[in-house]
Coordinates of C-alpha atoms in Angstrom, one line a residue:
X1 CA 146.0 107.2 118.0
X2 CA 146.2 104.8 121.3
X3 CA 144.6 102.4 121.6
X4 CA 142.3 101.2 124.1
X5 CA 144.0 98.9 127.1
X6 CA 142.3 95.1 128.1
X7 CA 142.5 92.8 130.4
X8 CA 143.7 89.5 130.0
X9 CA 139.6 88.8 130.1
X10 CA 138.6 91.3 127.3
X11 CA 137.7 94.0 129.1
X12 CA 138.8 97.5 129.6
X13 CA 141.2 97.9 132.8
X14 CA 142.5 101.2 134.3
X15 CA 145.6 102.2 132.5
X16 CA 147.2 103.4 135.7
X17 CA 146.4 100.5 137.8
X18 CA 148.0 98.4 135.5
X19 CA 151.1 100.1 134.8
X20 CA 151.9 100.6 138.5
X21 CA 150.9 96.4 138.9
X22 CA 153.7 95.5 136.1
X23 CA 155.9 98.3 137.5
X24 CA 155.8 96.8 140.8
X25 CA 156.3 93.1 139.2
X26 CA 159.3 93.7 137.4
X27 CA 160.9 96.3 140.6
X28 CA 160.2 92.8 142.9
X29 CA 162.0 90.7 140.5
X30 CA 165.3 93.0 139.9
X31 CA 165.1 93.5 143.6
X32 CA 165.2 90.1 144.5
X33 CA 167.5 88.9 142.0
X34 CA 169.7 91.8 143.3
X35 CA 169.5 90.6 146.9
X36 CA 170.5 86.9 145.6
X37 CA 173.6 88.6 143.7
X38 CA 174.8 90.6 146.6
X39 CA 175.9 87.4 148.2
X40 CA 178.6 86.2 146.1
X41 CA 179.7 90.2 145.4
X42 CA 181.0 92.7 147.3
X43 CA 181.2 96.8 147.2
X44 CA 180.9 99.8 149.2
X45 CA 178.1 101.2 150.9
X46 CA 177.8 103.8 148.6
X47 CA 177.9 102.0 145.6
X48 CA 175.2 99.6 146.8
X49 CA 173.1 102.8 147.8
X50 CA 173.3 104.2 144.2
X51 CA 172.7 100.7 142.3
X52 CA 169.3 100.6 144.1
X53 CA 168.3 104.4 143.1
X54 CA 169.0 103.5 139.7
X55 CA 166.4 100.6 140.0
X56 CA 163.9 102.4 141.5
X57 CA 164.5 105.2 138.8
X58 CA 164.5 102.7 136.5
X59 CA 161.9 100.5 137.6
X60 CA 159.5 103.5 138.6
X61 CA 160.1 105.4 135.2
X62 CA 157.7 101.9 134.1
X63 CA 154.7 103.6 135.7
X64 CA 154.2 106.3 132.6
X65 CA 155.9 104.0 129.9
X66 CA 152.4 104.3 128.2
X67 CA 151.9 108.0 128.6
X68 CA 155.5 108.9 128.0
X69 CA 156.7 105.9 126.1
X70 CA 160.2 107.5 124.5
X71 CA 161.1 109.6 127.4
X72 CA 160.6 106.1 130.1
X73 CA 162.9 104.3 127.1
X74 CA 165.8 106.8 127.7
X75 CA 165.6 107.1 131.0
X76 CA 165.6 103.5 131.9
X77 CA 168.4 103.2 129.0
X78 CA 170.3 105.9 130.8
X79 CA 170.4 104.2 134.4
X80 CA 171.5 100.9 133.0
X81 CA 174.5 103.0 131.3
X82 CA 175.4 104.0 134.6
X83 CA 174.1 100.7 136.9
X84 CA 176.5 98.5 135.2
X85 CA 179.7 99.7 135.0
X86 CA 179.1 101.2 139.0
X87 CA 177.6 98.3 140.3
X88 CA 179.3 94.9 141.0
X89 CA 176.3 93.1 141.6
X90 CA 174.4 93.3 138.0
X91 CA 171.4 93.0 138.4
X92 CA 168.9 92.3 136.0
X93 CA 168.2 96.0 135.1
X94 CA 167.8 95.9 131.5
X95 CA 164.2 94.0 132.0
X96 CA 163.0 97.5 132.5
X97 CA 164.6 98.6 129.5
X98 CA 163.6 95.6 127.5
X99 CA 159.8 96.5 128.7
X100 CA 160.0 100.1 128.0
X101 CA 161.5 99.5 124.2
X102 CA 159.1 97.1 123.9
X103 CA 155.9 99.1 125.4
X104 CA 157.6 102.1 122.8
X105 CA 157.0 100.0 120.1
X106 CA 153.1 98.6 121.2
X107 CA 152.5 102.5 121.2
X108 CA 152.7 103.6 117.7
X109 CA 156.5 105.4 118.2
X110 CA 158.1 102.6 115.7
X111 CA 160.9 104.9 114.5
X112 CA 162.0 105.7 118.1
X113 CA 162.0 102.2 118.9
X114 CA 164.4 101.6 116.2
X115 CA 166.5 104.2 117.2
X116 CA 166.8 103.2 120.5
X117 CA 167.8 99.8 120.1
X118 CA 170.5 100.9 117.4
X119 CA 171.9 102.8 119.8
X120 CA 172.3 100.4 122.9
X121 CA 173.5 98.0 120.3
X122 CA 176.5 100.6 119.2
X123 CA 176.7 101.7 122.5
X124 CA 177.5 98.4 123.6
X125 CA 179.7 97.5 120.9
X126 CA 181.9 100.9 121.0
X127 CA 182.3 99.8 124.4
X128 CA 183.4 96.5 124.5
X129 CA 185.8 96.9 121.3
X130 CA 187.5 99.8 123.6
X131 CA 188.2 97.3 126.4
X132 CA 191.8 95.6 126.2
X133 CA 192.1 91.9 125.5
X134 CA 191.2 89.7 127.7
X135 CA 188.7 92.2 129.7
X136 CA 185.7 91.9 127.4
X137 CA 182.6 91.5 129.1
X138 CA 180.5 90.2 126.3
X139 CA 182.1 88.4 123.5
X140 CA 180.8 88.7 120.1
X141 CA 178.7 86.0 120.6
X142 CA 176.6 87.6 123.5
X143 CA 176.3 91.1 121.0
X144 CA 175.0 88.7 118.2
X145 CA 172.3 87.4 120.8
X146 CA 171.6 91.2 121.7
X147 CA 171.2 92.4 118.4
X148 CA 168.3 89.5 118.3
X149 CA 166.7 90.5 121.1
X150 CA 166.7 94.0 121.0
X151 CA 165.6 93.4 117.3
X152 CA 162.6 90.8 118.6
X153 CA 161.5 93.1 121.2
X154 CA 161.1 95.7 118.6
X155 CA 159.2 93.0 116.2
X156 CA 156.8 91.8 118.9
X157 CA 155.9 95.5 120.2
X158 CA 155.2 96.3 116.2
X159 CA 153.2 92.8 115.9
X160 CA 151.4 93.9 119.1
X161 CA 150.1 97.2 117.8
X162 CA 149.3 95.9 114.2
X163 CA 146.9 93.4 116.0
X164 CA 145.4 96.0 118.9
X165 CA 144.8 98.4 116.0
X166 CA 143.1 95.5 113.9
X167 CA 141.2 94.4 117.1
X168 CA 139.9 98.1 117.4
X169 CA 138.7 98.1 114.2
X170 CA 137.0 95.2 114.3
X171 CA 135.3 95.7 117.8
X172 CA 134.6 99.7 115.7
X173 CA 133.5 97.4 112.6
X174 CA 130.9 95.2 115.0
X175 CA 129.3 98.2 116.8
X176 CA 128.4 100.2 113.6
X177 CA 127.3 96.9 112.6
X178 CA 125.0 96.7 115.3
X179 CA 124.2 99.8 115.0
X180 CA 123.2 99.5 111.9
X181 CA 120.8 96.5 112.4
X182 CA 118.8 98.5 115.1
X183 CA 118.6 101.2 112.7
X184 CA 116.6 99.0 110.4
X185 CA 115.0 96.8 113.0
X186 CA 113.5 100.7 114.1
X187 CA 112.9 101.7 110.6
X188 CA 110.8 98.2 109.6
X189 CA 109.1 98.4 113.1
X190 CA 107.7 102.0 111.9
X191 CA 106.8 101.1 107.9
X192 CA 104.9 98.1 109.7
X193 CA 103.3 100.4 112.3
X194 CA 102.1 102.9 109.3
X195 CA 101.3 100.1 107.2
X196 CA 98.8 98.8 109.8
X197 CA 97.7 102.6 111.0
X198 CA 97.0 103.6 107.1
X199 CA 95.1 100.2 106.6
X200 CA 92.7 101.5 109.8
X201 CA 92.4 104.5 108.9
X202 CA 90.7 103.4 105.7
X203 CA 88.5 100.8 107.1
X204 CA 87.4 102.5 109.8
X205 CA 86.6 106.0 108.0
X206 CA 84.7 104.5 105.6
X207 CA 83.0 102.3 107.6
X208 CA 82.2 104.5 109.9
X209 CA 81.1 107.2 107.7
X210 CA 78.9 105.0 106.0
X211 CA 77.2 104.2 109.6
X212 CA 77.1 108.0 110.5
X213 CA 75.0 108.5 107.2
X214 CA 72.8 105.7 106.9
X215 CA 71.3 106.6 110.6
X216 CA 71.6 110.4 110.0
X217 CA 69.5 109.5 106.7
X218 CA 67.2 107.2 108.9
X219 CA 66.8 110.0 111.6
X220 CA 65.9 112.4 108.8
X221 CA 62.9 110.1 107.3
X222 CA 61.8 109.2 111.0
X223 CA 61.8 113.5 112.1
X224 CA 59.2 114.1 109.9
X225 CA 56.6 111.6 111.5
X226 CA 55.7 109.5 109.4
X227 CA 53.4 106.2 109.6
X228 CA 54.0 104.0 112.4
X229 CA 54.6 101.1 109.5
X230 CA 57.0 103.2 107.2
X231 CA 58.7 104.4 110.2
X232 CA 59.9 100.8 111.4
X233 CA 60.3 100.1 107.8
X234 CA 62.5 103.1 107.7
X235 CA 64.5 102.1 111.1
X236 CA 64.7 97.5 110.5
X237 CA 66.2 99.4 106.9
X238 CA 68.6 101.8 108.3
X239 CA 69.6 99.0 111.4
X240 CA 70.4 96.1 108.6
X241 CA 72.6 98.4 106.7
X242 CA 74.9 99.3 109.9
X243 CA 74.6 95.9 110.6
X244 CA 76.4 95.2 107.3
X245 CA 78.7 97.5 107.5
X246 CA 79.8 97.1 111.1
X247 CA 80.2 93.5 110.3
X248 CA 82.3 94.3 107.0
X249 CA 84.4 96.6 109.0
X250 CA 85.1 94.5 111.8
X251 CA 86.1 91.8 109.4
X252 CA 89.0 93.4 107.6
X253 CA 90.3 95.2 111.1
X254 CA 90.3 91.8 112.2
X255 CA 92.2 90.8 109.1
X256 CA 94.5 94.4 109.7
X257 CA 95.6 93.4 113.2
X258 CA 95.6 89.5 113.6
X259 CA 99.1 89.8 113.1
X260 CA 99.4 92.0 116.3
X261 CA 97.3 88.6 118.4
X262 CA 99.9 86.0 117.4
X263 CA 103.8 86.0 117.6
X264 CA 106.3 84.9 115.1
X265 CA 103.1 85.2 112.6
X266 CA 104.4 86.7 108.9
X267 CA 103.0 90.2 108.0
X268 CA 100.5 89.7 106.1
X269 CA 100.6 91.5 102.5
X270 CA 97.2 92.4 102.7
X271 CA 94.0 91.9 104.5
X272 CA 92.4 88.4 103.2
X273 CA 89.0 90.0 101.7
X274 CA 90.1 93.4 100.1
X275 CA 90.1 93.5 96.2
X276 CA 88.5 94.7 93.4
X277 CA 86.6 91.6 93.6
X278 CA 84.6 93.3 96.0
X279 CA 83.6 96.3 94.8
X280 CA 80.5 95.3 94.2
X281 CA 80.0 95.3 97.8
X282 CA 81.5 98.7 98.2
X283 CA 79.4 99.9 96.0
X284 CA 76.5 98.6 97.7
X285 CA 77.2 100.1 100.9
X286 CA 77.5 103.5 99.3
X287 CA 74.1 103.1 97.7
X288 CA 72.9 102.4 101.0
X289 CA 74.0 105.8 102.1
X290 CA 72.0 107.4 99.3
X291 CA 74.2 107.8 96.7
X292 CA 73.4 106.6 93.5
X293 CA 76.4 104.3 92.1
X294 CA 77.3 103.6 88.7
X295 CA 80.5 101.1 88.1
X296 CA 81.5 101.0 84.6
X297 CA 84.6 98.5 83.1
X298 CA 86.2 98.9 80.0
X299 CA 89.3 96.3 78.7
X300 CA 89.6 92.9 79.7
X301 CA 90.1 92.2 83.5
X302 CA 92.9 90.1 84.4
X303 CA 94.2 89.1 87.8
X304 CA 95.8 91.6 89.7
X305 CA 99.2 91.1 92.3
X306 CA 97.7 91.7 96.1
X307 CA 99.2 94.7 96.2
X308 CA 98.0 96.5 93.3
X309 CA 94.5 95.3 94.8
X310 CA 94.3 96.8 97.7
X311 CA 95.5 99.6 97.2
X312 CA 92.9 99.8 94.2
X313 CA 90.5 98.7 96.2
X314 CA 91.2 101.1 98.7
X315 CA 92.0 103.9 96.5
X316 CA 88.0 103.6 95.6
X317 CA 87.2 103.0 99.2
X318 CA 88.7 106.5 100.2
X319 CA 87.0 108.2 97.2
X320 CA 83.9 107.0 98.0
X321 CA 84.0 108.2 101.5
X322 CA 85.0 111.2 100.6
X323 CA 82.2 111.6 98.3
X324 CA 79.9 110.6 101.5
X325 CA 81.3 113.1 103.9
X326 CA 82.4 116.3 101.7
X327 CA 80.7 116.3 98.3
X328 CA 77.1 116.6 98.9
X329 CA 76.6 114.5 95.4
X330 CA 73.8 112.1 94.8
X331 CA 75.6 110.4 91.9
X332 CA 79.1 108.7 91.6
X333 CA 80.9 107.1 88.7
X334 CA 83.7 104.3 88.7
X335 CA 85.0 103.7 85.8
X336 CA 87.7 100.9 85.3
X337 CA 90.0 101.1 82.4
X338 CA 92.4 97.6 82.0
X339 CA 95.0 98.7 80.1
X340 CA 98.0 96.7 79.0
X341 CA 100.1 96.4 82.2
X342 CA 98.1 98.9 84.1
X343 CA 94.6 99.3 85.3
X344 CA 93.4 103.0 85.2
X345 CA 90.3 104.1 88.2
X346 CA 88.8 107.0 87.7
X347 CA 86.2 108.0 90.8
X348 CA 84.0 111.0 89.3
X349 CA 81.0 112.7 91.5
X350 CA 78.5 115.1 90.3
X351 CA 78.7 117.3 94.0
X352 CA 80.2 121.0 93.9
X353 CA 83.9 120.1 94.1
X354 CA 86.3 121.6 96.2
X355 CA 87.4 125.1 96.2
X356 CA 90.3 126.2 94.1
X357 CA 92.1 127.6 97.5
X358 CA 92.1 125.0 99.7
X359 CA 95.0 122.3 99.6
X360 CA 93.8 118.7 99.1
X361 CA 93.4 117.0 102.4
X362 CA 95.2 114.0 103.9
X363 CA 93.0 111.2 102.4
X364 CA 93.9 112.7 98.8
X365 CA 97.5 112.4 99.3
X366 CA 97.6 109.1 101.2
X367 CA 95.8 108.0 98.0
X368 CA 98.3 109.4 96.0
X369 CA 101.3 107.8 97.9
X370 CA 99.8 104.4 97.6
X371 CA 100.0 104.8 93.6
X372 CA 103.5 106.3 93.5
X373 CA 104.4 103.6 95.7
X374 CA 103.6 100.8 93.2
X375 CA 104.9 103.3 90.7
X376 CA 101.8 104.6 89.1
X377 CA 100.4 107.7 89.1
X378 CA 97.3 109.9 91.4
X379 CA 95.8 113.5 90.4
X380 CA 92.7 114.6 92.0
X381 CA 90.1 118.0 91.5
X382 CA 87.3 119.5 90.0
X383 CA 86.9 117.4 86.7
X384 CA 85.4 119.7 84.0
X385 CA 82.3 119.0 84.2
X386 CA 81.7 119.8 87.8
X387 CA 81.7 117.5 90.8
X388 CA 85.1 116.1 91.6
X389 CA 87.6 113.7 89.5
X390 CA 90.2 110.9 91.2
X391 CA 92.1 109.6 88.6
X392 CA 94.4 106.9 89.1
X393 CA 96.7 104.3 86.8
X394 CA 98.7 101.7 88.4
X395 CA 101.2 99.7 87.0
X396 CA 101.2 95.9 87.3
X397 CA 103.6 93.2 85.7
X398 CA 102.0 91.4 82.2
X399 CA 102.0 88.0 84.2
X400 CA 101.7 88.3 87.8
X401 CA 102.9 85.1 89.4
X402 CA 100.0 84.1 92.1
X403 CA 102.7 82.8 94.5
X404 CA 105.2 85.3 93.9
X405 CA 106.0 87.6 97.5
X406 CA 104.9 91.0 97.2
X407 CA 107.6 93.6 96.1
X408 CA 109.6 95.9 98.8
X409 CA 107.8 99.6 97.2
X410 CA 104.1 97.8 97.6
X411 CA 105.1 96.7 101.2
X412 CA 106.6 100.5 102.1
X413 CA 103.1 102.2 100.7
X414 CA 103.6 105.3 103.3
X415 CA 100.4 105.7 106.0
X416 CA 98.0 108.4 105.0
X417 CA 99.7 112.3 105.9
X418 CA 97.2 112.7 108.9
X419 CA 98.8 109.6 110.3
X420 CA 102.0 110.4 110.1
X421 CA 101.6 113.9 110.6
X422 CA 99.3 114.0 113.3
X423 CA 98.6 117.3 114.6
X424 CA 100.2 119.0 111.6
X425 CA 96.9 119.4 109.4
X426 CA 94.6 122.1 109.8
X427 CA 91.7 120.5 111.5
X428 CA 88.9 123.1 110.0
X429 CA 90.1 121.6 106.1
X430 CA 88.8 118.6 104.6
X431 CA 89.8 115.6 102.9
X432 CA 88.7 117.6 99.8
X433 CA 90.3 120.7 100.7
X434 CA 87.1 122.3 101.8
X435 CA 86.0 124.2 105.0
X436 CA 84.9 121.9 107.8
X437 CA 83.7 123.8 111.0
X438 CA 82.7 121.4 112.7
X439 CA 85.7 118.9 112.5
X440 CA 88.3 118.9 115.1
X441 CA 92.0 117.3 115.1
X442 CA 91.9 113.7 115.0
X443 CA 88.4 113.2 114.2
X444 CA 88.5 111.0 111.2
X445 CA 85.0 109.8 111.1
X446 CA 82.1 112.7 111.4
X447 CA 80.2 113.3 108.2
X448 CA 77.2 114.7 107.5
X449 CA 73.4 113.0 108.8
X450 CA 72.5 112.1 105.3
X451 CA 73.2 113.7 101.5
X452 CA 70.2 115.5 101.5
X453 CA 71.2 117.1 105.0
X454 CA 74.7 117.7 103.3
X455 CA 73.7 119.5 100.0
X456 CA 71.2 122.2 102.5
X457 CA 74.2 123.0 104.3
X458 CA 76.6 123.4 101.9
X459 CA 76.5 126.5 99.3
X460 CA 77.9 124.8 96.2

């Protein structure tokens, strides 16, 4: 394979340019050294005119030596065969030769090269033993020097190609190298930009859900007329709880996307205020939205690593607002089971449940990737009793370390499938799996006006 040709600087050079540039160099130097010879030697005319075709061929044949590396050995060989026994002014012909063994050598054709100088060397040797005594024109002193030098240029042209090809494959080496980096610089750019896009997409359609409901609810109450006093009972009510939950909301997208304000800030492993700690809270919100509540805990709680947290945290906050949009249930359980190196959350509802046709939507299997992320386990349907069942075990070590960094699978939890599928998901199916007319792609966050309103328009 050849190799790629440099510059004395490093970088790449013509090929062509450069072999005509040393071509030139070493025709100006036999050509001169000619003309200095010619003064002290005399032949005829026609002599002199062949000795200089023989450099030009000789010196010209240099221009493809890297194309044709073999064929511009013999040929310069071949002209000093005949240039030095014609010629009375010997020139220095062979640097041609000498270059083109060598540049045979640099270019991979090791055997050829080999070949080549065993044969000047015999040549030259058959040649001068045949001469009588006394009209030698190299003693065996000057074939012992030959023999070095045609073996050195050999050995330098192979030491040249071992290093070019070592060169090449480190430059090869460094570029899938870098290549490499950019690949993961892209590929932690995009877990970050899911992480942050599925952590939105929870706060926000909850949050936001709630809202829709607790005004639809307080827009219900205040269509029926009723006292001037109940009625701004009914709306300072329905205001404080969107107040809440606007100012909860904006809170932990805060948290989400501080790290987006402030360079060179580490990603944080979770938002600071998200936990099962808070669940009362959650739980208050929904109630506030009509439902009716009930958290129930079984086993001893323990301290859970930040990312089994949030993602039980939000594995409750995504049931519960599917409960608020889809289910059209007045009652929800949570029940949380502590379990020996897991904690179990199952979300039950007493509403119609989904239809046995229809897939499970995008919030269901964002759910589900957050568990099987930290290595637990999501299902989700129609439990047996009615209504609908999300149960979920995840996994957490016997002694979580309160300063030890969050593991790589909890830090890769995938963004919910509507994020990274945008545009994919039938927009007229739920996150339940059920029949939304009224939704439209991308709209995330447009339940119904209250749970009263919900249950009238929906058969189950």
């Amino acid at each position: 394979m050849p190799l790629p040709h440099r510059s004395p600087a490093g970088g790449r050079c013509a090929p062509r340019a450069a072999d005509a540039a040393v071509a030139g160099a070493v025709l100006l130097v036999v050509a001169v050294w000619t003309l200095v010879s010619a003064r002290s030697a005399s032949e005829p005319p026609v002599r002199t005119a062949l000795g200089w075709a023989l450099i030009m061929v000789g010196c010209g044949a240099l221009y493809v030596r890297r194309r044709q590396p073999v064929a511009v050995s013999v040929v310069t060989l071949l002209a000093c065969v005949v240039y030095y026994p014609l010629s009375a002014q010997d020139g220095p012909l062979m640097i041609a030769f000498a270059l083109a063994l060598y540049t045979t050598a640099a270019e991979g054709r090791f055997a050829a090269a080999v070949a080549l100088a065993a044969v000047t060397l015999l040549a030259v040797g058959l040649g001068e033993i045949r001469q009588q005594p006394g009209h030698r024109q190299i003693d065996d002193t000057s074939l012992v020097m030959l023999a070095g030098w045609l073996i050195s240029l050999v050995a330098v042209g192979r030491a040249q190609r071992t290093r070019s090809a070592y060169l090449h494959e480190v430059e090869q080496r460094a570029l899938a190298a870098e290549r490499e980096q950019e690949a993961r610089a892209r590929q932690s750019a995009t877990e970050e930009r899911l992480r942050i896009a599925r952590e939105v997409h929870d706060v926000l359609g909850h949050s936001i859900s709630l809202i829709n409901v607790q005004s639809g609810a307080a827009l219900h109450r205040l269509g029926k007329g009723p006292a001037p006093e109940a009625g701004l009972a009914t709306a300072t009510e329905a205001l404080q709880a969107v107040r809440s939950t606007s100012k909860d909301a904006l809170r932990e997208l805060r948290a989400t996307l501080g790290v987006l304000r402030r360079a060179g800030e580490p990603t944080p492993t979770t938002p600071s205020s998200s936990g099962l700690a808070l669940l009362g809270d959650l739980a208050a919100r929904a109630r506030s939205a009509g439902l009716d509540v009930r958290t129930e805990t079984t086993g001893t709680a323990v301290s859970l690593p930040p990312p089994v947290d949030l993602a039980a945290y939000r594995i409750v906050q995504e049931s519960l607002t599917n409960v608020t949009r889809h289910a059209g249930a007045r009652t929800v359980r949570i029940i949380l089971d502590w379990e020996a190196g897991a904690v179990r959350l199952r979300i039950a509802d007493d509403g119609g449940g989904a239809p046995e046709d229809r897939p499970l939507g995008s919030g269901v299997r964002g759910m589900a990737e957050r568990a099987r992320a930290l290595g637990g386990e999501l299902t989700a349907g129609n439990g047996e009793d009615g209504g609908f069942l999300v149960d979920a075990r995840l996994p957490f070590p016997d002694r979580p370390a309160a300063t030890a960094p969050p593991s790589p699978a909890a830090r890769e939890v995938a963004a919910p499938a509507a994020v990274r599928a945008h545009g994919t998901t039938d927009p007229t199916v739920n996150e339940r799996g059920t029949t939304d007319p009224t939704a439209s792609e991308g709209d995330a966050a447009e339940p119904a006006a209250s749970p009263s309103d919900a249950a009238e328009r929906d058969p189950r």
